Short mmCIF file of C-alpha atoms and ligand atoms in Angstrom, two decimals:
data_model
loop_
_atom_site.label_atom_id
_atom_site.label_comp_id
_atom_site.label_asym_id
_atom_site.label_seq_id
_atom_site.Cartn_x
_atom_site.Cartn_y
_atom_site.Cartn_z
CA MET A 161 25.58 -11.63 -2.55
CA ASN A 162 28.26 -11.20 -5.24
CA GLN A 163 25.51 -10.78 -7.83
CA LEU A 164 23.90 -8.01 -5.84
CA PHE A 165 27.30 -6.10 -5.74
CA GLN A 166 27.39 -6.50 -9.44
CA ILE A 167 23.77 -5.15 -9.92
CA ILE A 168 24.31 -2.27 -7.62
CA ASN A 169 27.31 -1.26 -9.62
CA HIS A 170 25.19 -0.36 -12.71
CA PHE A 171 23.57 2.42 -10.67
CA SER A 172 25.25 5.82 -10.21
CA ILE A 173 25.91 5.41 -6.50
CA THR A 174 28.52 7.09 -4.34
CA GLY A 175 30.48 5.63 -1.41
CA ASN A 176 32.01 2.32 -0.81
CA ILE A 177 29.62 -0.61 -0.09
CA THR A 178 30.25 -2.55 3.08
CA ASP A 179 27.05 -4.53 3.07
CA ILE A 180 23.99 -5.52 1.21
CA LYS A 181 21.25 -7.12 3.37
CA PRO A 182 17.58 -8.08 3.06
CA PHE A 183 15.25 -5.26 4.20
CA GLY A 184 11.72 -4.42 4.92
CA SER A 185 8.42 -6.35 5.25
CA GLY A 186 6.83 -6.11 1.76
CA HIS A 187 4.97 -9.00 0.39
CA ILE A 188 5.85 -8.50 -3.16
CA HIS A 189 9.47 -7.58 -4.08
CA GLU A 190 13.03 -8.60 -2.99
CA THR A 191 14.34 -5.70 -1.05
CA TYR A 192 17.90 -4.92 0.14
CA ARG A 193 19.57 -2.17 1.99
CA VAL A 194 22.83 -1.20 0.57
CA VAL A 195 25.14 0.00 3.36
CA THR A 196 28.03 2.40 2.49
CA GLU A 197 31.18 3.02 4.53
CA THR A 198 30.85 6.61 5.82
CA ASP A 199 28.09 8.77 7.13
CA THR A 200 28.60 11.17 4.49
CA ALA A 201 27.74 9.00 1.64
CA ASP A 202 24.06 7.80 1.25
CA ASP A 203 22.88 4.42 1.90
CA TYR A 204 20.58 2.82 -0.85
CA VAL A 205 17.51 0.61 -1.07
CA LEU A 206 17.96 -2.03 -3.85
CA GLN A 207 14.84 -3.72 -5.09
CA GLN A 208 14.28 -6.62 -7.70
CA ILE A 209 10.87 -5.85 -9.00
CA ASN A 210 8.22 -8.81 -8.96
CA THR A 211 7.37 -8.97 -12.70
CA ASN A 212 4.78 -11.67 -12.03
CA VAL A 213 2.95 -9.07 -10.33
CA PHE A 214 4.13 -5.90 -12.26
CA ARG A 215 4.18 -7.23 -15.74
CA ASP A 216 5.08 -3.93 -17.14
CA PRO A 217 7.95 -2.63 -14.98
CA GLU A 218 8.78 0.12 -17.45
CA ALA A 219 5.28 1.58 -16.77
CA VAL A 220 5.90 1.35 -12.92
CA MET A 221 9.21 3.22 -13.27
CA HIS A 222 7.56 5.75 -15.67
CA ASN A 223 5.00 6.61 -13.13
CA ILE A 224 7.52 6.66 -10.23
CA GLY A 225 9.92 8.89 -12.21
CA LEU A 226 6.96 11.31 -12.86
CA VAL A 227 5.47 11.34 -9.32
CA THR A 228 8.76 11.79 -7.55
CA GLU A 229 9.91 14.51 -9.89
CA HIS A 230 6.51 16.34 -9.50
CA ILE A 231 6.40 16.17 -5.68
CA GLY A 232 10.25 17.05 -5.62
CA LYS A 233 9.82 20.23 -7.58
CA LYS A 234 6.99 21.29 -5.40
CA LEU A 235 8.85 20.68 -2.19
CA LYS A 236 11.67 22.67 -3.56
CA ALA A 237 9.57 25.45 -4.53
CA SER A 238 8.01 25.66 -1.24
CA GLY A 239 11.55 26.14 0.25
CA MET A 240 11.70 22.94 2.23
CA SER A 241 15.30 22.43 3.38
CA ASP A 242 15.06 18.62 3.62
CA ALA A 243 13.04 18.24 0.37
CA GLY A 244 15.22 15.17 -0.46
CA ARG A 245 13.94 13.27 2.73
CA ARG A 246 10.31 14.04 1.89
CA VAL A 247 10.08 12.25 -1.44
CA LEU A 248 11.75 8.89 -2.76
CA THR A 249 14.71 9.73 -5.07
CA PRO A 250 15.21 6.97 -7.75
CA VAL A 251 18.87 6.52 -8.54
CA LYS A 252 19.90 6.59 -12.20
CA LEU A 253 21.92 4.03 -14.19
CA ARG A 254 24.90 5.23 -15.88
CA ASP A 255 22.73 5.84 -19.09
CA GLY A 256 20.21 7.96 -17.23
CA GLN A 257 17.57 5.16 -17.01
CA ILE A 258 16.04 4.36 -13.56
CA MET A 259 15.59 0.59 -14.11
CA TYR A 260 18.09 -2.23 -14.78
CA ARG A 261 17.39 -5.56 -16.66
CA ASP A 262 20.12 -8.03 -15.88
CA HIS A 263 21.04 -11.10 -18.11
CA ALA A 264 18.55 -13.27 -16.43
CA ASN A 265 15.82 -10.73 -17.27
CA LYS A 266 15.44 -9.79 -13.71
CA VAL A 267 14.44 -6.07 -13.24
CA TRP A 268 16.11 -3.86 -10.57
CA ARG A 269 15.79 -0.42 -9.25
CA CYS A 270 17.44 1.63 -6.63
CA PHE A 271 16.54 4.45 -4.11
CA VAL A 272 18.56 6.69 -1.98
CA PHE A 273 17.89 5.34 1.52
CA ILE A 274 16.33 8.08 3.68
CA THR A 275 18.30 7.97 7.02
CA ASN A 276 17.00 7.57 10.57
CA PRO A 277 13.32 6.85 9.48
CA LYS A 278 10.91 5.42 11.83
CA THR A 279 8.45 3.05 10.52
CA TYR A 280 5.66 1.12 12.29
CA ASP A 281 3.59 -2.03 11.58
CA ARG A 282 0.96 -0.84 14.22
CA ALA A 283 -0.03 2.58 15.31
CA VAL A 284 1.45 3.90 18.69
CA SER A 285 -0.53 7.11 19.54
CA ASP A 286 -3.09 9.49 18.33
CA GLU A 287 -0.46 12.07 17.30
CA GLN A 288 1.26 9.51 15.05
CA VAL A 289 -1.86 8.39 13.35
CA TYR A 290 -2.77 12.01 12.87
CA GLU A 291 0.57 12.60 11.21
CA GLY A 292 -0.04 9.53 9.01
CA GLY A 293 -3.33 10.91 7.90
CA LYS A 294 -1.68 14.29 7.10
CA ALA A 295 1.18 12.34 5.04
CA TYR A 296 -1.38 10.52 2.91
CA GLY A 297 -3.74 13.50 2.57
CA ASN A 298 -0.90 15.68 1.46
CA PHE A 299 0.36 12.99 -1.00
CA LEU A 300 -3.17 13.13 -2.77
CA TRP A 301 -3.08 16.94 -2.55
CA MET A 302 0.30 17.15 -4.26
CA LEU A 303 -0.77 14.79 -7.08
CA SER A 304 -4.05 16.56 -7.58
CA ASP A 305 -2.56 18.68 -10.38
CA LEU A 306 -0.60 15.95 -12.24
CA PRO A 307 -3.08 14.90 -15.08
CA ALA A 308 -4.27 11.37 -14.52
CA SER A 309 -3.78 10.54 -18.16
CA ASN A 310 0.09 10.74 -17.70
CA ILE A 311 0.07 7.93 -15.41
CA ARG A 312 -0.04 4.29 -16.62
CA GLU A 313 -2.17 1.62 -15.12
CA THR A 314 0.48 -0.77 -13.72
CA ILE A 315 -1.78 -3.50 -12.60
CA PRO A 316 -5.03 -3.24 -14.48
CA GLY A 317 -8.23 -3.34 -12.20
CA PHE A 318 -6.04 -3.36 -9.05
CA HIS A 319 -8.81 -2.13 -6.85
CA ASP A 320 -11.76 -3.08 -9.11
CA LEU A 321 -13.96 -4.89 -6.71
CA ASP A 322 -15.79 -6.75 -9.45
CA LEU A 323 -12.49 -8.16 -10.84
CA ARG A 324 -11.57 -9.20 -7.29
CA LEU A 325 -14.87 -10.89 -6.79
CA ASN A 326 -14.50 -12.59 -10.25
CA GLN A 327 -11.05 -13.86 -9.17
CA PHE A 328 -12.58 -14.98 -5.82
CA GLU A 329 -15.39 -16.80 -7.39
CA ASP A 330 -13.14 -18.60 -9.91
CA ALA A 331 -10.92 -19.67 -6.99
CA CYS A 332 -14.10 -20.92 -5.15
CA ARG A 333 -14.62 -23.23 -8.28
CA THR A 334 -11.16 -24.12 -9.46
CA GLY A 335 -9.02 -23.72 -6.33
CA LEU A 336 -7.65 -26.43 -3.91
CA LYS A 337 -10.70 -28.60 -2.97
CA GLU A 338 -9.67 -29.16 0.69
CA ARG A 339 -9.13 -25.45 1.17
CA ILE A 340 -12.44 -24.67 -0.26
CA THR A 341 -14.10 -27.05 2.14
CA GLU A 342 -11.94 -25.73 5.03
CA THR A 343 -13.08 -22.02 4.40
CA ARG A 344 -16.63 -22.78 3.81
CA HIS A 345 -17.57 -20.21 6.57
CA GLU A 346 -15.19 -17.51 5.40
CA ILE A 347 -16.43 -17.93 1.74
CA GLU A 348 -20.01 -17.54 2.93
CA LEU A 349 -19.39 -14.65 4.97
CA LEU A 350 -17.77 -12.63 2.26
CA SER A 351 -20.25 -13.76 -0.45
CA THR A 352 -23.18 -12.24 1.59
CA ARG A 353 -21.61 -8.85 1.70
CA LYS A 354 -20.89 -8.57 -1.85
CA ASP A 355 -23.74 -6.14 -2.99
CA GLU A 356 -23.17 -3.59 -0.11
CA MET A 357 -19.37 -3.52 -0.76
CA ARG A 358 -19.95 -2.72 -4.44
CA THR A 359 -21.34 0.79 -3.58
CA ILE A 360 -18.24 2.66 -4.04
CA LEU A 361 -17.53 0.92 -7.24
CA GLN A 362 -21.08 1.97 -8.48
CA LEU A 363 -20.33 5.52 -7.44
CA GLY A 364 -17.19 5.38 -9.67
CA LYS A 365 -18.97 3.91 -12.63
CA SER A 366 -21.83 6.45 -12.52
CA GLY A 367 -19.22 9.43 -12.26
CA ARG A 368 -20.40 10.59 -8.99
CA ILE A 369 -16.72 10.44 -7.63
CA PRO A 370 -13.80 11.63 -9.68
CA VAL A 371 -10.86 9.57 -10.69
CA ARG A 372 -7.75 10.86 -9.14
CA ILE A 373 -4.15 9.78 -9.02
CA VAL A 374 -3.94 7.81 -5.68
CA HIS A 375 -1.38 5.65 -3.94
CA HIS A 376 -3.15 2.28 -3.74
CA ASP A 377 -1.19 0.79 -0.93
CA THR A 378 -1.36 3.27 2.10
CA LYS A 379 -0.42 0.81 4.78
CA ILE A 380 0.96 2.32 8.03
CA ASN A 381 4.35 0.84 7.06
CA ASN A 382 4.49 2.83 3.95
CA VAL A 383 4.92 6.08 5.70
CA LEU A 384 8.30 7.11 7.02
CA PHE A 385 8.27 9.27 10.27
CA ASP A 386 11.12 11.39 11.40
CA ILE A 387 12.73 11.13 14.87
CA ASN A 388 10.02 13.60 16.22
CA GLY A 389 7.32 11.44 15.06
CA ARG A 390 6.25 13.84 12.15
CA GLY A 391 5.17 12.10 8.80
CA LEU A 392 8.33 12.47 6.54
CA CYS A 393 7.70 10.65 3.24
CA VAL A 394 5.22 8.31 1.59
CA ILE A 395 7.11 5.27 0.04
CA ASP A 396 6.27 2.22 -2.16
CA LEU A 397 5.03 4.15 -5.10
CA ASP A 398 4.43 0.91 -7.45
CA THR A 399 0.79 1.28 -7.42
CA VAL A 400 0.31 5.01 -7.84
CA MET A 401 -2.47 4.89 -10.47
CA PRO A 402 -5.73 6.58 -11.25
CA GLY A 403 -8.34 5.39 -8.76
CA PHE A 404 -10.53 6.96 -6.05
CA VAL A 405 -9.86 8.62 -2.79
CA HIS A 406 -11.64 5.80 -1.16
CA ASP A 407 -8.86 3.39 -2.16
CA ASP A 408 -6.40 5.35 0.00
CA PHE A 409 -8.46 6.43 2.87
CA GLY A 410 -9.93 2.94 3.30
CA ASP A 411 -6.82 1.02 2.96
CA SER A 412 -5.18 3.37 5.63
CA ILE A 413 -7.81 2.93 8.20
CA ARG A 414 -7.41 -0.89 7.52
CA THR A 415 -3.94 -0.80 9.10
CA PHE A 416 -3.83 2.43 11.14
CA THR A 417 -6.78 1.53 13.26
CA ASN A 418 -6.04 -2.27 13.73
CA THR A 419 -5.00 -2.93 17.38
CA GLY A 420 -3.53 -6.23 16.15
CA GLU A 421 -1.28 -7.19 13.22
CA GLU A 422 -2.53 -7.61 9.68
CA ASP A 423 -2.04 -11.27 10.05
CA ASP A 424 -2.52 -11.76 13.76
CA ALA A 425 -3.04 -15.25 14.82
CA ASN A 426 -4.72 -14.18 17.93
CA LEU A 427 -8.02 -12.72 16.81
CA ASP A 428 -8.60 -11.45 20.33
CA ASN A 429 -5.90 -8.81 19.62
CA ILE A 430 -7.79 -7.44 16.64
CA SER A 431 -10.19 -4.49 17.14
CA MET A 432 -10.71 -1.13 15.57
CA ASN A 433 -9.37 1.93 17.54
CA ILE A 434 -11.98 4.53 16.91
CA THR A 435 -9.91 7.23 18.46
CA TYR A 436 -7.20 6.42 15.82
CA PHE A 437 -9.99 6.60 13.19
CA GLU A 438 -10.82 10.20 14.27
CA ALA A 439 -7.05 11.19 14.38
CA PHE A 440 -6.31 9.79 10.93
CA ALA A 441 -9.50 11.28 9.28
CA ARG A 442 -8.56 14.67 10.88
CA GLY A 443 -5.05 14.66 9.52
CA PHE A 444 -6.15 13.41 5.96
CA LEU A 445 -8.98 15.77 5.61
CA GLU A 446 -6.92 18.79 6.81
CA GLN A 447 -4.61 18.23 3.79
CA ALA A 448 -7.11 16.79 1.10
CA GLY A 449 -10.48 17.83 2.37
CA SER A 450 -10.71 20.86 0.24
CA MET A 451 -10.32 18.88 -2.95
CA LEU A 452 -12.99 16.34 -2.30
CA ASN A 453 -16.71 16.57 -3.26
CA GLN A 454 -19.54 15.84 -0.89
CA VAL A 455 -20.23 12.44 -2.18
CA GLU A 456 -16.55 11.43 -1.77
CA LYS A 457 -16.65 12.64 1.91
CA ASP A 458 -20.06 10.83 2.48
CA TYR A 459 -18.32 7.33 1.62
CA LEU A 460 -15.06 7.77 3.49
CA ALA A 461 -16.23 5.68 6.36
CA LEU A 462 -17.59 2.96 4.20
CA SER A 463 -14.45 2.87 2.15
CA ALA A 464 -12.63 1.55 5.38
CA ARG A 465 -15.00 -1.57 5.36
CA VAL A 466 -14.87 -2.05 1.64
CA MET A 467 -10.84 -1.98 1.58
CA THR A 468 -10.78 -4.36 4.36
CA TYR A 469 -13.34 -6.59 2.69
CA MET A 470 -11.23 -6.40 -0.57
CA GLN A 471 -8.06 -7.40 1.31
CA SER A 472 -9.97 -10.32 2.94
CA LEU A 473 -11.09 -11.49 -0.51
CA ARG A 474 -7.69 -11.12 -1.93
CA PHE A 475 -5.89 -13.15 0.80
CA LEU A 476 -8.60 -15.94 0.58
CA THR A 477 -8.27 -16.10 -3.11
CA ASP A 478 -4.57 -16.73 -2.87
CA TYR A 479 -5.18 -19.28 -0.20
CA LEU A 480 -7.61 -21.07 -2.30
CA ASN A 481 -5.24 -20.82 -5.39
CA GLY A 482 -2.40 -22.44 -3.47
CA ASP A 483 -0.41 -19.24 -2.52
CA ILE A 484 0.67 -17.96 -5.86
CA TYR A 485 0.61 -14.17 -5.24
CA TYR A 486 1.55 -13.00 -1.79
CA ARG A 487 4.70 -14.20 -0.11
CA ILE A 488 4.00 -16.46 2.66
CA HIS A 489 5.88 -17.39 5.90
CA HIS A 490 4.01 -20.61 6.69
CA PRO A 491 1.56 -22.69 5.00
CA ASN A 492 -1.53 -21.31 6.57
CA HIS A 493 -0.39 -17.76 6.37
CA ASN A 494 -2.91 -16.61 3.77
CA LEU A 495 -5.79 -18.21 5.86
CA GLN A 496 -4.48 -16.48 8.98
CA ARG A 497 -4.44 -13.24 6.93
CA THR A 498 -7.89 -13.74 5.79
CA ARG A 499 -9.28 -14.48 9.18
CA ALA A 500 -7.59 -11.48 10.75
CA GLN A 501 -8.99 -9.15 8.05
CA ILE A 502 -12.45 -10.44 8.45
CA LYS A 503 -12.32 -10.04 12.20
CA LEU A 504 -11.25 -6.38 11.51
CA MET A 505 -14.10 -5.91 8.90
CA LYS A 506 -16.60 -7.05 11.54
CA CYS A 507 -15.18 -4.72 14.16
CA MET A 508 -15.63 -1.95 11.47
CA GLU A 509 -19.34 -2.89 11.00
CA VAL A 510 -19.94 -2.56 14.71
CA SER A 511 -18.28 0.96 14.79
CA PHE A 512 -19.65 2.07 11.42
CA ASP A 513 -22.22 4.51 12.77
CA LYS A 514 -19.54 6.16 14.98
CA MET A 515 -17.21 6.33 11.97
CA GLN A 516 -19.87 8.11 9.89
CA ARG A 517 -20.55 10.60 12.71
CA ILE A 518 -16.78 11.43 12.97
CA ILE A 519 -16.58 12.18 9.14
CA THR A 520 -19.60 14.30 9.24
CA SER A 521 -18.25 16.31 12.31
CA LEU A 522 -15.00 16.78 10.63
CA GLY A 523 -17.02 18.48 7.76
C1 LIG B 1451 0.89 -5.82 -0.87
O1 LIG B 1451 3.71 -4.09 -1.49
P1 LIG B 1451 3.07 -4.52 -0.11
O2 LIG B 1451 3.64 -5.81 0.35
O3 LIG B 1451 2.92 -3.46 0.79
C2 LIG B 1451 -0.17 -5.54 -2.06
C3 LIG B 1451 -1.24 -4.71 -1.55
C4 LIG B 1451 -1.82 -5.19 -0.26
C5 LIG B 1451 -0.67 -5.50 0.77
C6 LIG B 1451 -1.37 -6.21 1.90
C7 LIG B 1451 0.98 -4.93 -5.42
O4 LIG B 1451 1.52 -4.75 -0.60
O5 LIG B 1451 -2.14 -4.42 -2.46
O6 LIG B 1451 -2.86 -4.26 0.21
O7 LIG B 1451 0.25 -6.26 0.19
N1 LIG B 1451 0.47 -5.02 -3.21
C8 LIG B 1451 0.24 -5.51 -4.36
O8 LIG B 1451 -0.54 -6.04 2.98
O9 LIG B 1451 -0.53 -6.46 -4.61
MG1 LIG B 1452 3.10 -2.16 -2.18
#
C-alpha cells in the first residue's frame, strides 16, 4: 500500500488521499481506486499497465493521449457542460508525461475517476442496451476524422483471426497434453468453423471494408452510464487501434446480448437476447450508420459470431498454454470461459437469420 502512495504522488493530483483499493473487473492490468478526502477533490484510477500484454506502453499512452484530446475538444466545441465526464482524462506527471516508470520498471498511469458511474457486467433493459449501442457508435463517429496513421498498433494483429488461429493451432500441438485431450470436443468444434469465420478477415484483405480507428474491447462493462441510465463515457482505451467496424460491433453483441456471464459455469444461463441485439444495433447505427458502406453493414450480424468465436479461441488457447495470458480466478477458469463463449456462439448461429433481418430493417 505504501508503494502505491509513493507511485500516485508522482502524478499531479489534488486532494488528500484517504485510501487506495483494488478496483474493477479487468483481466489484464492491476487497477486501483484512489480515494480523496473531500467531495470537491477528484478521486482517481491508478493502473499498473501489464507490459507482458502491452509491450510498448509508450505507444499505448501516445494513442490514449491523442484519442482523449480529440474527443475532449469535440465535446467542448459542441458545448457539452459535462465534457469532463464524457471522456477519460489522463493525469499528468509533474513533467507533463502521462506515464510513470518506477524503479522496478513497472509502468503506471492515472485517470480522473468519473463520479457516480454505473457499470454492468450484464444488460438490464432494452433502453440500457440501446444507450450502450449509441455510446460505442458515437465513439467510432468521434474518431472517424482522426487519421488512422496517427494511431500506433499497440498489440500487433490483435483481432487478426489468422494470427489467433495460428496461436490456437500451435497450442493444440505444444500445449498441456492432458488439457488437449480434455478439450478434444471444443477443439474439433472450433476447427470446423474456421473457414466461415475468416469471411470478415478476407473482406478486409480485399479492401471491401475500410480500416477505421476502433476500440477493440467493446464489452458492456467498458461503458459508464450516468444515474439516469444514459451512456456517459467509453473507457479502457488501451486497444484503440486501426481495425474494422466489425471488431467493435461484434464484440459488443457478445456481451450486451448474453443472458449469462462471460464465464458462466451454468451453460443454461447463457442465451442470446435478440431484443437486446435489436436495441444495440439501433443505437449503434443511429450514431455510426451514416459512415458505414453497404458491405460493412451486410456483415454486422456475422461479426457477432466471429468475435464470439475469436474469444472462444483465445480463452481455449490460453487454457491449453497453461493460463499465461488472462488473469484466472480458479484453475479451470479459462475452460469455463471457453465453454460459455462456445454456448453463446451456438445461440447466435441459431438466431443468425433473425439478426440479419434486423440489420436489414434498420437500413
Ligand atoms: C481482455 O481489458 P479487459 O479485461 O476488458 C482482453 C480483450 C478480451 C476480454 C475478454 C488486451 O479485456 O481482448 O476481449 O479480456 N484484452 C486484451 O473479457 O487482451
Ligand atoms: Mg481491455
